[in-house]
């Protein structure tokens, strides 16, 4: 990589780190481009060279966050050969991750409203929903014609459990409820 490209990548990483922190602390609505500029030391032109605006910056932050969540879930299921056990481990990893204030704010609270349902769902399809659907399919517990429907219903239940944990609910109770729910689904 040449020096100019390396500097550009470093600038993008620095801006993403700053924006991630600000969006997580203040939320999308209360984070201004001016605050990002102040904290990053960039000119408006330099920031807009990398990101077309606040929406694009948020989308890049969310994409990086979703990618990180995906890596952590994959790590949680690595080495598990039983598809049902892998599905349970992945879902429980997500429930635990949902308690992180950054994930809570960016993924569970702001993303659907900031990006709009269709764009947010497209991103979810590439990450969590896509992984969940593939894991559910691997279990063989759901007939192919019902796979998409069941995956959506499972995602809704799992995300509601994640929201309960994220709102400061009883983590152990939420995890136990999700484990029981998954057991019932997978046992048919």
Short mmCIF file of C-alpha atoms in Angstrom, two decimals:
data_model
loop_
_atom_site.label_atom_id
_atom_site.label_comp_id
_atom_site.label_asym_id
_atom_site.label_seq_id
_atom_site.Cartn_x
_atom_site.Cartn_y
_atom_site.Cartn_z
CA UNK A 1 0.00 0.00 0.00
CA UNK A 2 1.38 3.44 -0.80
CA UNK A 3 1.82 6.15 1.82
CA UNK A 4 -1.24 8.16 0.70
CA UNK A 5 -3.49 5.10 0.91
CA UNK A 6 -2.07 4.19 4.35
CA UNK A 7 -2.77 7.70 5.63
CA UNK A 8 -6.31 7.56 4.25
CA UNK A 9 -6.95 4.22 5.94
CA UNK A 10 -5.52 5.52 9.22
CA UNK A 11 -7.72 8.62 9.01
CA UNK A 12 -10.83 6.54 8.34
CA UNK A 13 -10.03 4.25 11.29
CA UNK A 14 -9.47 7.23 13.61
CA UNK A 15 -12.72 8.92 12.50
CA UNK A 16 -14.64 5.64 12.88
CA UNK A 17 -13.31 5.17 16.42
CA UNK A 18 -14.26 8.73 17.37
CA UNK A 19 -17.68 8.51 15.71
CA UNK A 20 -18.38 5.12 17.29
CA UNK A 21 -17.71 6.53 20.74
CA UNK A 22 -19.77 9.66 20.11
CA UNK A 23 -22.75 7.84 18.56
CA UNK A 24 -22.70 5.31 21.42
CA UNK A 25 -22.47 7.96 24.14
CA UNK A 26 -24.84 10.56 22.70
CA UNK A 27 -26.92 8.72 20.14
CA UNK A 28 -27.26 9.58 16.49
CA UNK A 29 -29.50 12.62 16.94
CA UNK A 30 -27.25 14.28 19.52
CA UNK A 31 -23.98 13.70 17.66
CA UNK A 32 -23.09 16.45 15.23
CA UNK A 33 -20.58 16.46 12.43
CA UNK A 34 -19.05 19.51 14.13
CA UNK A 35 -18.31 17.43 17.23
CA UNK A 36 -16.68 14.72 15.11
CA UNK A 37 -14.62 17.40 13.35
CA UNK A 38 -13.53 18.94 16.65
CA UNK A 39 -12.48 15.64 18.16
CA UNK A 40 -10.78 14.34 15.04
CA UNK A 41 -9.01 17.57 14.13
CA UNK A 42 -10.07 17.12 10.50
CA UNK A 43 -11.38 19.81 8.22
CA UNK A 44 -14.92 19.44 6.92
CA UNK A 45 -13.53 18.76 3.43
CA UNK A 46 -11.24 16.01 4.72
CA UNK A 47 -14.10 14.32 6.56
CA UNK A 48 -16.40 14.55 3.54
CA UNK A 49 -13.63 13.09 1.39
CA UNK A 50 -14.06 9.87 3.36
CA UNK A 51 -17.76 10.04 4.33
CA UNK A 52 -20.51 11.81 2.38
CA UNK A 53 -22.21 12.99 5.57
CA UNK A 54 -23.49 12.01 8.98
CA UNK A 55 -25.68 9.20 7.61
CA UNK A 56 -22.75 7.67 5.71
CA UNK A 57 -20.53 7.97 8.78
CA UNK A 58 -23.16 6.25 10.93
CA UNK A 59 -23.56 3.50 8.35
CA UNK A 60 -19.79 2.92 8.33
CA UNK A 61 -19.78 2.78 12.14
CA UNK A 62 -22.68 0.32 12.12
CA UNK A 63 -21.04 -1.82 9.42
CA UNK A 64 -17.84 -2.02 11.49
CA UNK A 65 -19.83 -2.83 14.64
CA UNK A 66 -21.86 -5.55 12.90
CA UNK A 67 -18.68 -7.04 11.45
CA UNK A 68 -17.10 -7.13 14.92
CA UNK A 69 -20.22 -8.78 16.38
CA UNK A 70 -20.10 -11.38 13.59
CA UNK A 71 -16.44 -12.17 14.36
CA UNK A 72 -17.24 -12.60 18.06
CA UNK A 73 -20.18 -14.89 17.35
CA UNK A 74 -18.11 -16.98 14.93
CA UNK A 75 -15.43 -17.27 17.62
CA UNK A 76 -18.08 -18.38 20.14
CA UNK A 77 -19.21 -21.26 17.91
CA UNK A 78 -15.78 -22.27 16.59
CA UNK A 79 -15.19 -25.97 17.10
CA UNK A 80 -18.83 -26.82 17.86
CA UNK A 81 -19.83 -29.53 15.41
CA UNK A 82 -23.44 -30.10 16.47
CA UNK A 83 -25.57 -27.57 14.52
CA UNK A 84 -28.14 -27.14 17.30
CA UNK A 85 -25.40 -26.55 19.89
CA UNK A 86 -23.72 -24.08 17.54
CA UNK A 87 -27.01 -22.20 17.07
CA UNK A 88 -27.51 -22.03 20.85
CA UNK A 89 -23.94 -20.85 21.42
CA UNK A 90 -24.22 -18.18 18.73
CA UNK A 91 -27.54 -16.87 20.03
CA UNK A 92 -26.27 -16.80 23.61
CA UNK A 93 -23.13 -14.98 22.47
CA UNK A 94 -25.36 -12.35 20.85
CA UNK A 95 -27.44 -12.03 24.05
CA UNK A 96 -24.25 -11.39 26.02
CA UNK A 97 -22.95 -8.89 23.46
CA UNK A 98 -26.23 -6.96 23.59
CA UNK A 99 -25.37 -5.81 27.09
CA UNK A 100 -22.46 -3.78 25.71
CA UNK A 101 -23.53 -0.10 25.74
CA UNK A 102 -22.02 0.53 22.29
CA UNK A 103 -23.87 -2.39 20.70
CA UNK A 104 -27.05 -1.52 22.57
CA UNK A 105 -27.11 2.05 21.30
CA UNK A 106 -25.85 1.53 17.76
CA UNK A 107 -27.41 -1.78 16.76
CA UNK A 108 -30.53 -2.13 18.87
CA UNK A 109 -31.69 1.46 19.31
CA UNK A 110 -30.42 3.80 16.60
CA UNK A 111 -29.81 1.57 13.56
CA UNK A 112 -33.43 0.77 12.63
CA UNK A 113 -34.58 4.39 12.81
CA UNK A 114 -31.47 6.03 11.34
CA UNK A 115 -31.05 3.70 8.39
CA UNK A 116 -34.68 2.87 7.79
CA UNK A 117 -36.05 -0.63 8.03
CA UNK A 118 -35.10 -1.84 4.52
CA UNK A 119 -31.46 -0.67 4.59
CA UNK A 120 -31.05 -1.88 8.17
CA UNK A 121 -32.57 -5.27 7.28
CA UNK A 122 -30.23 -5.58 4.27
CA UNK A 123 -27.26 -5.07 6.57
CA UNK A 124 -28.71 -7.53 9.08
CA UNK A 125 -29.08 -10.05 6.25
CA UNK A 126 -25.32 -9.85 5.64
CA UNK A 127 -24.54 -10.27 9.32
CA UNK A 128 -26.69 -11.48 12.20
CA UNK A 129 -29.85 -12.52 10.39
CA UNK A 130 -27.86 -14.25 7.67
CA UNK A 131 -25.83 -16.18 10.25
CA UNK A 132 -28.93 -17.07 12.26
CA UNK A 133 -30.79 -18.32 9.19
CA UNK A 134 -27.83 -20.44 8.07
CA UNK A 135 -27.44 -21.89 11.58
CA UNK A 136 -31.14 -22.69 11.81
CA UNK A 137 -31.04 -24.36 8.40
CA UNK A 138 -28.03 -26.47 9.46
CA UNK A 139 -30.00 -27.90 12.39
CA UNK A 140 -32.53 -29.46 10.01
CA UNK A 141 -35.23 -28.64 12.60
CA UNK A 142 -37.27 -26.50 10.22
CA UNK A 143 -38.69 -27.57 6.85
CA UNK A 144 -37.19 -25.56 3.97
CA UNK A 145 -40.50 -23.91 3.09
CA UNK A 146 -40.72 -22.44 6.61
CA UNK A 147 -37.05 -21.56 7.08
CA UNK A 148 -37.29 -17.85 6.28
CA UNK A 149 -40.41 -17.37 8.40
CA UNK A 150 -38.96 -19.27 11.36
CA UNK A 151 -35.66 -17.44 11.10
CA UNK A 152 -37.49 -14.08 11.24
CA UNK A 153 -39.53 -15.21 14.23
CA UNK A 154 -36.44 -16.52 15.98
CA UNK A 155 -34.58 -13.27 15.29
CA UNK A 156 -37.48 -11.27 16.74
CA UNK A 157 -37.49 -13.37 19.92
CA UNK A 158 -33.73 -13.27 20.26
CA UNK A 159 -33.55 -9.52 19.68
CA UNK A 160 -36.33 -8.89 22.20
CA UNK A 161 -34.34 -10.94 24.72
CA UNK A 162 -31.24 -8.95 23.80
CA UNK A 163 -33.15 -5.71 24.40
CA UNK A 164 -34.24 -6.96 27.83
CA UNK A 165 -30.62 -7.66 28.73
CA UNK A 166 -29.48 -4.35 27.21
CA UNK A 167 -32.03 -2.41 29.25
CA UNK A 168 -30.43 -3.74 32.40
CA UNK A 169 -32.72 -6.66 32.98
CA UNK A 170 -31.70 -9.85 34.66
CA UNK A 171 -29.08 -11.34 32.33
CA UNK A 172 -29.32 -14.85 33.76
CA UNK A 173 -33.12 -14.91 33.47
CA UNK A 174 -32.99 -13.70 29.86
CA UNK A 175 -30.35 -16.28 28.96
CA UNK A 176 -32.36 -19.07 30.59
CA UNK A 177 -35.51 -17.96 28.74
CA UNK A 178 -33.66 -17.92 25.41
CA UNK A 179 -32.13 -21.34 26.07
CA UNK A 180 -35.57 -22.79 26.85
CA UNK A 181 -37.09 -21.12 23.77
CA UNK A 182 -34.34 -22.50 21.54
CA UNK A 183 -34.69 -25.98 23.05
CA UNK A 184 -38.39 -26.01 22.27
CA UNK A 185 -37.87 -24.79 18.70
CA UNK A 186 -35.08 -27.23 17.97
CA UNK A 187 -36.91 -30.17 19.47
CA UNK A 188 -39.96 -29.35 17.35
#
